[in-house]
Amino acid sequence: MRNQTQLPFLICLPYAGAGPSVFNPWRPVLQKSVQMLQPSSAGKEKRFAQVPFRDIGAQVLDIASQIQEQLDQHPATPIIIFGHSLGAILAYELARLLETGSTARLVHLIVSGSASPLLKRRGKATGLSDEEFVREVESLAGYTHPALADKNMRDLLLPALRADVEMHESYQHQWAAPASINITCLHGKGDQVVNSDEALQWREVTRGSVDLLNVDGGHMFWVDDPALLITTIRTIATNLGVQGVEDAA
């Protein structure tokens, strides 16, 4: 069994409106498989008082600055990045940044609930009134956040959620050459935001392997039942350990 410092890093990036604590329930079930890194975001949780980013490039640089010290201290440690929906695009851009601007050992990108970064997001909620915005976001996601039903809570949460949605809707892919990273893409069969063909087009952004897993559920399939996603992460992390042994032999 590998000790904790030998385990791969798992960088977790959430969907629009969510903060890093959404991944806290994963810690006990993944503690023997990965070292979880949960970067924070301006406008959410412990950084609630800060103005949220509206540009993916700025957000990614902020994320990178939070994890850089740990990556520098453990340069040989494999890195897995996971992101869902907006988080998937952030994860991709972070992967590109690490591939081109560091010596980090980036090995796998896991994305869910996201079309290929080459495709423009369908639907637009930016600029709508609060009521229309909430309805549009919930309709697209097929998911109702309980806190948004309470006006006081909604007023607190909307600035960060609006910033995230604007960031996602305004994103434009800028990379001329494909990445090199291997990608696993999970797609909910009932997803009303992203269809299977759009998810499959992740194959166009990398020279590495791309595995598409069509799973039961909608856009937010893993929020209610993360079991399959957890198993996927464990399998990838375990295979990295086996590969590491083979490389050292």
Short mmCIF file of N, CA and C in Angstrom, two decimals, residues 43 57 63-64 75 107 150 154 170 173 188 215 223-224 247:
data_model
loop_
_atom_site.label_atom_id
_atom_site.label_comp_id
_atom_site.label_asym_id
_atom_site.label_seq_id
_atom_site.Cartn_x
_atom_site.Cartn_y
_atom_site.Cartn_z
N GLY A 43 -15.72 34.96 -3.83
CA GLY A 43 -17.17 35.10 -3.80
C GLY A 43 -17.89 33.92 -3.17
N GLY A 57 -9.75 32.73 -17.66
CA GLY A 57 -8.30 32.84 -17.57
C GLY A 57 -7.85 33.31 -16.20
N ILE A 63 -6.56 29.64 -9.34
CA ILE A 63 -6.52 28.23 -8.91
C ILE A 63 -5.08 27.73 -8.89
N ALA A 64 -4.34 28.02 -9.95
CA ALA A 64 -2.95 27.55 -10.04
C ALA A 64 -2.10 28.10 -8.90
N PRO A 75 7.14 17.25 -6.94
CA PRO A 75 7.13 17.31 -8.41
C PRO A 75 6.91 15.98 -9.10
N VAL A 107 -1.33 13.73 -15.36
CA VAL A 107 -1.53 12.44 -16.01
C VAL A 107 -2.96 12.17 -16.49
N ASP A 150 -35.11 30.50 -1.19
CA ASP A 150 -35.19 31.48 -0.12
C ASP A 150 -34.61 32.80 -0.62
N ARG A 154 -30.89 33.58 -1.67
CA ARG A 154 -30.67 33.78 -3.10
C ARG A 154 -29.91 35.07 -3.37
N SER A 170 -19.22 32.96 -21.76
CA SER A 170 -18.34 33.82 -22.57
C SER A 170 -17.03 33.11 -22.94
N HIS A 173 -12.42 28.92 -26.68
CA HIS A 173 -11.22 28.09 -26.74
C HIS A 173 -10.14 28.82 -27.54
N GLY A 188 -24.22 12.09 -18.43
CA GLY A 188 -25.51 11.57 -18.01
C GLY A 188 -26.42 11.35 -19.21
N VAL A 215 -23.64 7.41 -18.48
CA VAL A 215 -24.13 6.90 -17.20
C VAL A 215 -25.59 7.28 -17.00
N VAL A 223 -24.35 14.30 -8.08
CA VAL A 223 -24.66 15.01 -6.85
C VAL A 223 -25.48 14.13 -5.92
N ASP A 224 -26.47 13.42 -6.48
CA ASP A 224 -27.29 12.53 -5.68
C ASP A 224 -26.64 11.17 -5.46
N ASP A 247 7.02 1.40 -14.19
CA ASP A 247 8.03 2.34 -14.67
C ASP A 247 9.32 2.23 -13.86
#
